[in-house]
Each structure stands twice: as C-alpha cells, then as structure tokens.
CSV table of C-alpha atoms in Angstrom, one decimal:
chain,number,residue,atom,x,y,z
A,24,MET,CA,-49.4,69.0,-19.1
A,25,SER,CA,-47.3,72.0,-20.1
A,26,ASN,CA,-46.1,72.7,-23.6
A,27,THR,CA,-42.6,71.6,-22.5
A,28,GLY,CA,-43.9,68.4,-21.3
A,29,GLN,CA,-45.8,67.8,-24.6
A,30,GLY,CA,-43.0,68.6,-26.8
A,31,ALA,CA,-40.7,66.1,-24.8
A,32,ALA,CA,-43.2,63.4,-24.9
A,33,THR,CA,-43.7,64.1,-28.7
A,34,ALA,CA,-39.8,63.8,-29.2
A,35,ARG,CA,-39.7,60.6,-27.4
A,36,ARG,CA,-42.4,59.1,-29.6
A,37,VAL,CA,-40.9,60.4,-32.8
A,38,ARG,CA,-37.3,58.9,-31.7
A,39,LYS,CA,-39.0,55.4,-31.1
A,40,ARG,CA,-40.5,54.9,-34.3
A,41,PRO,CA,-39.4,51.6,-35.9
A,42,ALA,CA,-38.7,53.2,-39.4
A,43,ASP,CA,-36.3,55.9,-37.9
A,44,GLN,CA,-34.6,53.5,-36.0
A,45,ALA,CA,-34.2,51.0,-39.1
A,46,PHE,CA,-33.1,53.9,-41.1
A,47,ARG,CA,-30.5,55.0,-38.8
A,48,GLY,CA,-29.3,51.4,-38.4
A,49,ILE,CA,-28.9,51.1,-42.2
A,50,THR,CA,-27.0,54.5,-42.5
A,51,THR,CA,-24.7,53.6,-39.7
A,52,GLY,CA,-24.1,50.2,-41.4
A,53,ALA,CA,-23.3,51.7,-44.6
A,54,GLY,CA,-20.7,53.9,-42.7
A,55,VAL,CA,-19.2,51.2,-40.9
A,56,LEU,CA,-19.0,49.2,-44.1
A,57,ILE,CA,-16.9,52.0,-45.9
A,58,LEU,CA,-14.4,51.6,-43.1
A,59,VAL,CA,-14.7,47.6,-43.1
A,60,VAL,CA,-13.8,47.7,-46.8
A,61,LEU,CA,-11.0,50.1,-46.4
A,62,ALA,CA,-9.3,48.1,-43.6
A,63,GLY,CA,-10.1,45.0,-45.8
A,64,VAL,CA,-8.0,46.4,-48.6
A,65,ALA,CA,-5.1,47.5,-46.4
A,66,ALA,CA,-5.2,44.3,-44.6
A,67,PHE,CA,-5.1,42.1,-47.9
A,68,LEU,CA,-2.2,44.4,-49.3
A,69,LEU,CA,-0.1,44.0,-46.0
A,70,ILE,CA,-0.8,40.2,-46.0
A,71,GLU,CA,0.0,39.7,-49.5
A,72,ALA,CA,3.1,42.2,-49.8
A,73,TRP,CA,4.6,40.8,-46.4
A,74,PRO,CA,6.9,38.0,-48.3
A,75,SER,CA,8.6,40.8,-50.2
A,76,PHE,CA,9.5,42.6,-46.9
A,77,VAL,CA,11.2,39.7,-45.5
A,78,ALA,CA,12.7,38.2,-48.8
A,79,PRO,CA,16.5,38.8,-49.4
A,80,ALA,CA,17.6,41.6,-51.6
A,81,GLU,CA,18.5,39.4,-54.4
A,82,GLU,CA,15.2,37.9,-54.7
A,83,ILE,CA,13.7,41.3,-55.5
A,84,PRO,CA,13.4,42.3,-59.0
A,85,GLY,CA,16.7,44.4,-60.0
A,86,GLU,CA,18.4,42.5,-56.8
A,87,GLY,CA,18.6,45.9,-55.3
A,88,GLY,CA,16.2,45.4,-52.5
A,89,LEU,CA,12.7,46.4,-51.8
A,90,VAL,CA,13.4,50.1,-51.2
A,91,LEU,CA,15.7,50.5,-54.2
A,92,TYR,CA,12.8,49.0,-56.5
A,93,ILE,CA,10.0,51.0,-54.9
A,94,TRP,CA,11.5,54.4,-54.7
A,95,PRO,CA,12.1,55.3,-58.6
A,96,LEU,CA,8.4,54.1,-58.8
A,97,VAL,CA,7.1,56.6,-56.1
A,98,PHE,CA,9.4,59.3,-57.5
A,99,GLY,CA,8.1,58.8,-60.9
A,100,THR,CA,4.5,58.5,-59.5
A,101,LEU,CA,4.9,61.8,-57.7
A,102,LEU,CA,6.5,63.6,-60.3
A,103,ALA,CA,4.1,63.0,-62.9
A,104,SER,CA,1.0,63.8,-60.7
A,105,VAL,CA,2.4,67.0,-59.2
A,106,LEU,CA,3.6,68.3,-62.7
A,107,ALA,CA,-0.2,67.5,-63.8
A,108,LEU,CA,-1.6,69.2,-60.8
A,109,VAL,CA,0.6,72.2,-61.6
A,110,ILE,CA,-0.8,72.5,-65.0
A,111,ALA,CA,-4.3,71.9,-64.5
A,112,ALA,CA,-5.1,73.8,-61.3
A,113,PRO,CA,-4.6,77.2,-62.8
A,114,LEU,CA,-6.6,76.3,-65.9
A,115,ALA,CA,-9.2,74.9,-63.7
A,116,VAL,CA,-9.6,78.2,-61.7
A,117,LEU,CA,-9.7,80.2,-64.9
A,118,ILE,CA,-12.2,78.0,-66.6
A,119,ALA,CA,-14.5,77.9,-63.4
A,120,LEU,CA,-14.4,81.7,-63.3
A,121,PHE,CA,-15.2,82.0,-66.9
A,122,ILE,CA,-18.2,79.7,-66.6
A,123,THR,CA,-19.5,81.4,-63.5
A,124,HIS,CA,-18.8,85.0,-63.9
A,125,TYR,CA,-18.0,85.6,-67.7
A,126,ALA,CA,-19.6,83.4,-70.0
A,127,PRO,CA,-23.5,84.1,-71.1
A,128,ARG,CA,-25.9,81.9,-69.5
A,129,LYS,CA,-26.5,79.6,-72.3
A,130,LEU,CA,-22.5,79.3,-73.2
A,131,ALA,CA,-22.0,78.6,-69.4
A,132,GLN,CA,-24.4,75.8,-69.5
A,133,PHE,CA,-22.9,74.3,-72.3
A,134,LEU,CA,-19.4,74.6,-71.1
A,135,GLY,CA,-20.5,73.0,-67.8
A,136,TYR,CA,-22.0,69.8,-69.8
A,137,VAL,CA,-18.6,69.9,-71.9
A,138,VAL,CA,-16.5,69.7,-68.6
A,139,ASP,CA,-18.9,67.1,-67.0
A,140,LEU,CA,-18.6,65.1,-70.3
A,141,LEU,CA,-14.7,65.0,-70.5
A,142,ALA,CA,-14.7,63.4,-66.8
A,143,ALA,CA,-16.6,60.4,-68.3
A,144,VAL,CA,-14.1,59.6,-71.0
A,145,PRO,CA,-12.2,56.4,-70.5
A,146,SER,CA,-8.5,56.7,-69.6
A,147,ILE,CA,-7.6,54.4,-72.3
A,148,ILE,CA,-8.9,56.9,-74.9
A,149,TYR,CA,-7.0,59.7,-73.2
A,150,GLY,CA,-3.8,57.4,-73.4
A,151,LEU,CA,-4.3,56.6,-77.2
A,152,TRP,CA,-4.8,60.4,-77.9
A,153,GLY,CA,-1.7,61.2,-76.0
A,154,PHE,CA,0.4,58.3,-77.7
A,155,THR,CA,-0.7,59.3,-81.4
A,156,VAL,CA,-1.5,63.0,-81.4
A,157,LEU,CA,0.1,64.6,-78.3
A,158,ALA,CA,3.6,62.7,-78.3
A,159,PRO,CA,4.4,63.4,-81.8
A,160,ALA,CA,3.4,67.1,-81.3
A,161,THR,CA,5.6,67.7,-78.4
A,162,ARG,CA,9.0,66.8,-80.1
A,163,GLY,CA,9.2,70.1,-81.6
A,164,PRO,CA,8.7,72.0,-78.3
A,165,ALA,CA,11.0,69.8,-76.3
A,166,GLU,CA,14.0,70.5,-79.1
A,167,TRP,CA,13.2,74.3,-78.3
A,168,LEU,CA,13.0,73.7,-74.6
A,169,HIS,CA,16.4,71.8,-74.7
A,170,GLU,CA,18.2,74.3,-76.9
A,171,TYR,CA,17.1,77.6,-75.3
A,172,LEU,CA,16.5,76.2,-71.6
A,173,GLY,CA,18.8,73.2,-71.7
A,174,PHE,CA,20.8,74.6,-68.5
A,175,VAL,CA,17.4,74.0,-66.3
A,176,PRO,CA,17.6,70.2,-65.1
A,177,LEU,CA,14.3,69.7,-66.1
A,178,PHE,CA,14.9,70.3,-70.1
A,179,ALA,CA,18.4,68.8,-69.9
A,180,GLY,CA,17.7,66.5,-72.7
A,181,PRO,CA,18.5,65.0,-75.1
A,182,PRO,CA,15.1,65.4,-76.4
A,183,SER,CA,13.3,62.1,-77.1
A,184,THR,CA,12.6,61.2,-80.7
A,185,THR,CA,9.0,59.6,-79.9
A,186,GLY,CA,7.7,62.2,-77.6
A,187,ARG,CA,6.7,59.5,-75.0
A,188,THR,CA,8.1,61.4,-72.0
A,189,MET,CA,7.4,62.5,-68.6
A,190,PHE,CA,6.5,65.9,-70.1
A,191,THR,CA,3.7,64.3,-72.3
A,192,THR,CA,2.5,62.0,-69.6
A,193,ALA,CA,2.1,65.0,-67.2
A,194,LEU,CA,0.1,67.0,-70.0
A,195,VAL,CA,-2.0,63.8,-70.5
A,196,LEU,CA,-2.9,63.7,-66.8
A,197,ALA,CA,-3.4,67.3,-66.6
A,198,VAL,CA,-6.2,67.0,-69.3
A,199,MET,CA,-7.7,63.9,-67.4
A,200,ILE,CA,-7.7,65.6,-63.9
A,201,LEU,CA,-9.1,69.0,-65.4
A,202,PRO,CA,-12.7,68.2,-65.2
A,203,ILE,CA,-12.6,67.2,-61.8
A,204,VAL,CA,-10.8,70.1,-60.5
A,205,THR,CA,-12.7,72.3,-62.5
A,206,ALA,CA,-16.2,70.8,-61.2
A,207,VAL,CA,-15.5,71.3,-57.7
A,208,ILE,CA,-14.2,75.0,-57.9
A,209,ARG,CA,-17.0,75.8,-60.2
A,210,GLU,CA,-19.6,74.8,-57.7
A,211,ALA,CA,-17.8,76.8,-55.1
A,212,PHE,CA,-17.8,79.7,-56.9
A,213,LEU,CA,-21.4,79.3,-57.6
A,214,GLN,CA,-22.2,79.5,-54.1
A,215,THR,CA,-20.5,82.6,-53.4
A,216,PRO,CA,-22.9,85.0,-51.6
A,217,LYS,CA,-24.5,87.4,-54.0
A,218,LEU,CA,-24.3,90.0,-51.2
A,219,HIS,CA,-20.6,89.9,-51.1
A,220,GLU,CA,-20.3,90.4,-54.9
A,221,GLU,CA,-22.8,93.5,-55.0
A,222,ALA,CA,-21.3,94.9,-52.0
A,223,SER,CA,-17.9,94.8,-53.6
A,224,LEU,CA,-19.1,96.3,-57.1
A,225,ALA,CA,-21.1,99.0,-55.2
A,226,LEU,CA,-18.1,99.9,-53.5
A,227,GLY,CA,-16.4,100.7,-56.9
A,228,ALA,CA,-14.8,97.6,-57.3
A,229,THR,CA,-14.2,96.5,-60.7
A,230,ARG,CA,-15.2,92.8,-61.8
A,231,LEU,CA,-11.7,91.4,-61.4
A,232,GLU,CA,-11.1,93.2,-58.0
A,233,MET,CA,-14.5,91.8,-56.9
A,234,ILE,CA,-13.4,88.3,-57.9
A,235,ARG,CA,-10.2,88.7,-56.1
A,236,MET,CA,-11.8,90.2,-53.0
A,237,ALA,CA,-15.0,88.1,-52.8
A,238,VAL,CA,-14.9,85.0,-54.9
A,239,LEU,CA,-11.4,83.7,-54.7
A,240,PRO,CA,-11.5,83.9,-50.8
A,241,PHE,CA,-14.7,82.3,-50.6
A,242,GLY,CA,-13.4,79.4,-52.8
A,243,SER,CA,-10.0,78.9,-51.5
A,244,SER,CA,-10.6,75.8,-49.4
A,245,SER,CA,-12.5,74.4,-52.5
A,246,ILE,CA,-9.4,75.1,-54.8
A,247,ILE,CA,-7.1,73.4,-52.4
A,248,SER,CA,-9.7,70.3,-51.9
A,249,GLY,CA,-10.4,70.0,-55.7
A,250,SER,CA,-6.8,70.2,-56.6
A,251,MET,CA,-6.0,67.3,-54.0
A,252,LEU,CA,-9.0,65.2,-55.3
A,253,GLY,CA,-7.4,65.7,-58.8
A,254,LEU,CA,-4.0,64.7,-57.6
A,255,GLY,CA,-5.5,61.6,-56.2
A,256,ARG,CA,-6.9,60.7,-59.4
A,257,ALA,CA,-3.6,61.4,-61.2
A,258,LEU,CA,-1.6,59.3,-58.5
A,259,GLY,CA,-3.8,56.2,-59.5
A,260,GLU,CA,-4.0,56.5,-63.2
A,261,THR,CA,-2.8,53.3,-65.0
A,262,MET,CA,-3.7,52.9,-68.6
A,263,ALA,CA,-3.1,56.5,-70.0
A,264,VAL,CA,0.3,56.4,-68.1
A,265,ALA,CA,1.2,52.8,-69.4
A,266,ILE,CA,0.3,53.9,-73.0
A,267,VAL,CA,2.1,57.1,-73.2
A,268,LEU,CA,5.2,57.1,-71.1
A,269,SER,CA,8.0,55.1,-72.2
A,270,ALA,CA,9.7,54.1,-68.9
A,271,SER,CA,13.2,52.9,-68.4
A,272,GLY,CA,13.5,53.4,-64.4
A,273,GLY,CA,15.9,55.1,-62.6
A,274,VAL,CA,15.2,58.6,-60.7
A,275,THR,CA,15.6,62.0,-63.0
A,276,PHE,CA,14.1,65.2,-63.1
A,277,ASN,CA,14.5,65.3,-66.9
A,278,LEU,CA,11.1,65.8,-68.6
A,279,ILE,CA,12.1,65.4,-72.2
A,280,SER,CA,14.6,62.6,-72.6
A,281,SER,CA,14.0,59.1,-73.3
A,282,GLY,CA,14.8,57.9,-69.9
A,283,ASN,CA,11.8,58.2,-67.6
A,284,PRO,CA,10.8,56.8,-64.2
A,285,ALA,CA,7.8,54.6,-64.4
A,286,THR,CA,4.7,55.1,-61.9
A,287,ILE,CA,3.7,52.6,-59.6
A,288,ALA,CA,0.2,51.8,-61.2
A,289,ALA,CA,1.7,51.5,-64.7
A,290,ASN,CA,4.4,49.3,-63.4
A,291,ILE,CA,1.9,47.1,-61.8
A,292,ALA,CA,-0.3,47.0,-65.1
A,293,LEU,CA,2.7,46.2,-67.3
A,294,GLU,CA,4.5,43.7,-65.1
A,295,PHE,CA,2.0,41.7,-63.2
A,296,PRO,CA,0.9,39.4,-66.1
A,297,GLU,CA,4.6,37.9,-66.6
A,298,SER,CA,5.3,37.9,-62.7
A,299,SER,CA,5.4,35.2,-60.3
A,300,GLY,CA,6.5,34.3,-56.6
A,301,VAL,CA,8.3,37.2,-54.9
A,302,ALA,CA,8.1,39.5,-58.1
A,303,ILE,CA,4.2,39.5,-57.4
A,304,ASP,CA,4.6,40.0,-53.7
A,305,THR,CA,7.1,43.0,-54.7
A,306,LEU,CA,4.3,44.6,-57.0
A,307,ILE,CA,1.8,44.3,-54.2
A,308,ALA,CA,3.9,45.7,-52.0
A,309,SER,CA,4.5,48.8,-54.5
A,310,GLY,CA,0.4,48.8,-54.4
A,311,LEU,CA,0.4,49.0,-50.9
A,312,VAL,CA,2.7,52.2,-51.2
A,313,LEU,CA,0.6,53.8,-53.5
A,314,PHE,CA,-2.6,53.1,-51.4
A,315,ALA,CA,-0.9,54.9,-48.4
A,316,ILE,CA,-0.1,57.6,-50.6
A,317,THR,CA,-3.5,58.1,-52.1
A,318,LEU,CA,-5.1,57.6,-48.5
A,319,VAL,CA,-2.7,60.6,-47.2
A,320,VAL,CA,-3.8,62.8,-50.0
A,321,ASN,CA,-7.5,62.3,-49.3
A,322,MET,CA,-7.1,62.7,-45.7
A,323,ILE,CA,-5.4,66.0,-46.4
A,324,ALA,CA,-8.2,67.0,-48.5
A,325,ARG,CA,-10.8,66.0,-46.2
A,326,ALA,CA,-9.1,68.0,-43.5
A,327,VAL,CA,-9.2,71.0,-45.6
A,328,ILE,CA,-12.8,70.7,-46.5
A,329,ASN,CA,-13.6,70.2,-42.7
A,330,ARG,CA,-11.4,73.5,-41.8
A,331,ARG,CA,-13.4,75.5,-44.2
A,332,THR,CA,-15.5,78.4,-42.3
A,333,ASP,CA,-18.9,78.6,-43.6
A,334,PHE,CA,-19.9,82.2,-44.1
A,335,SER,CA,-22.9,83.9,-45.7
A,336,GLY,CA,-24.2,87.5,-46.6
A,337,ALA,CA,-26.0,87.4,-43.4
A,338,SER,CA,-22.8,87.0,-41.3
C-alpha cells in the first residue's frame, strides 16, 4: 500500500474514534444551546410584550402610546452610553499604550492587575460612589460650563443643585466600561509583531511614530470591537444608573440640568415592583427594544472582529 493510501486509512480511523465523535457532539450541542437560549429569550420578551403592542394608547403609562413611552427611554439609554464611550475609549487607548509600551515591566504588570480588578467591582459600588462623591463634585464644573459654554445645547442648564445629571451618569458609566475596553485593546497591542516595531525604529522612527505606524494600525479593529463591547455593557447597566441619575423623562441633550431622560434598564428596575397589568407588558416591551439594541451592537462588534486581517512579521 502506498504512503498516500496508508495516510487516508489512518485519517479514517482517527475520524471514527468514539471519543472524537462524542467531543464533537458536545461542542456542537454547546453552540446550538447558545442559539436556543438566545431565541428563547427573544421569544419570551416578544410573547410577554405583545399585549402592550395591541393595547389602546390610554392604557399605556403616560397615555401617549407605546412609541411615545419607549422613545425617551431609548434616547436616554443611547445618550448616556455614547457619552460614556466617547470618554472611555480615548482613555482606554492611552492606558493600553502606557502599559504595553511605556511603563516598566513591574509597573505594567501591576497596572494590568488593577485594570482587571476594576472590572470585578459590583455596579452598585460604582453607583454609590457616583451618588456620594462624583455627583457633588460635578456641581462646580457644571456651573462653569453653564456660565461660559451655555450657548451649547449640551450645557444650556440651569445646573442641577444635586449633581445627579446625565453628565455624572456618563462619567460613572465611562469608569465602569474602561476596564473592559482597556483589556481588549491592551491584548491587541501586546500582539503587535515585534518585527514591525523594530523595523520602524530601525528606519529612524521615534517611539511615537512607531506606535502611529505599527501599533495603532494593527490594533485598530480591536479598538473598535473593544469599544463596542464597552458600549454593550453601558447600554444594559442598571443599578449604577438608577442610583446616580435623577430622571424626569422627556428628550433633551442638556447634560447638566435636573431634567434628565431615563434609561431603559434603570426605568425597568425602578418601575417594575409597583407595576401591574399592561404596565408590566410595557416595561417588558422596552426590555425587548433594549435586547434588540444590544444584539445589534454585539453583531456589529463581531462583524468588525471577523473582518480583521491577520498579519504577522513574516507577511
């Protein structure tokens, strides 16, 4: 028998091993289970929310209909999450660059542990910190922003006397998602091919130029995907927002006033215990919208990761 024939026979024997087939079945079942759970959650939300879709407008809380009830919540959720991402993403890139390319080895290891530890802090702790420390501390800056930048709609004011504003909420969310975004970007920067970095330095580039030409292009897709993961975390945050934000409803871009739009997750947590009937169905419908938004965000992040072009020093 030729070597080719022997190799084919060996491959067939390996494929027919019971252990391999069992392991393949287990892994396939795990993958299918994820899809089943996801579909089950979506079906549950849709079934439970359906009465609110067909209910008369006067039975919906606020008596303005389902769309008018959910739209301000969607606006508040997106506003707080996007602001948090705008604050956290640049800081995450800078922190990741410092840990991977500037800090001494021991300091980099320590900072890496600290960043990972921040991700394990419960959200309620962040909420209490934002309520007791950050909210009072933002009153002064809010008054300054209103005085000198009041012509900008974001700082039109009047400033809140409590500091429990959308601006404070965005800061708390930014601190909460910072460890997640930083960890993803840091791992991408550590995987930058050393040959690319050394080639840039050998051609006379400074360290800043080397980072701009070699490190950032390699980690660009990870920066985007990490940011999207952080955005997904911010969209679903509940306790911290419920504690910090003083919501009054409505739609406004004013970040420092006492009139703040609520978020979907915080509104569900605050209103659910005292709701009944169609009001519960309406809250579940808002949860369905949040589920759809989060799913879209994660799908976009996965698409960015899949489009990432792997390259190494050899190529």
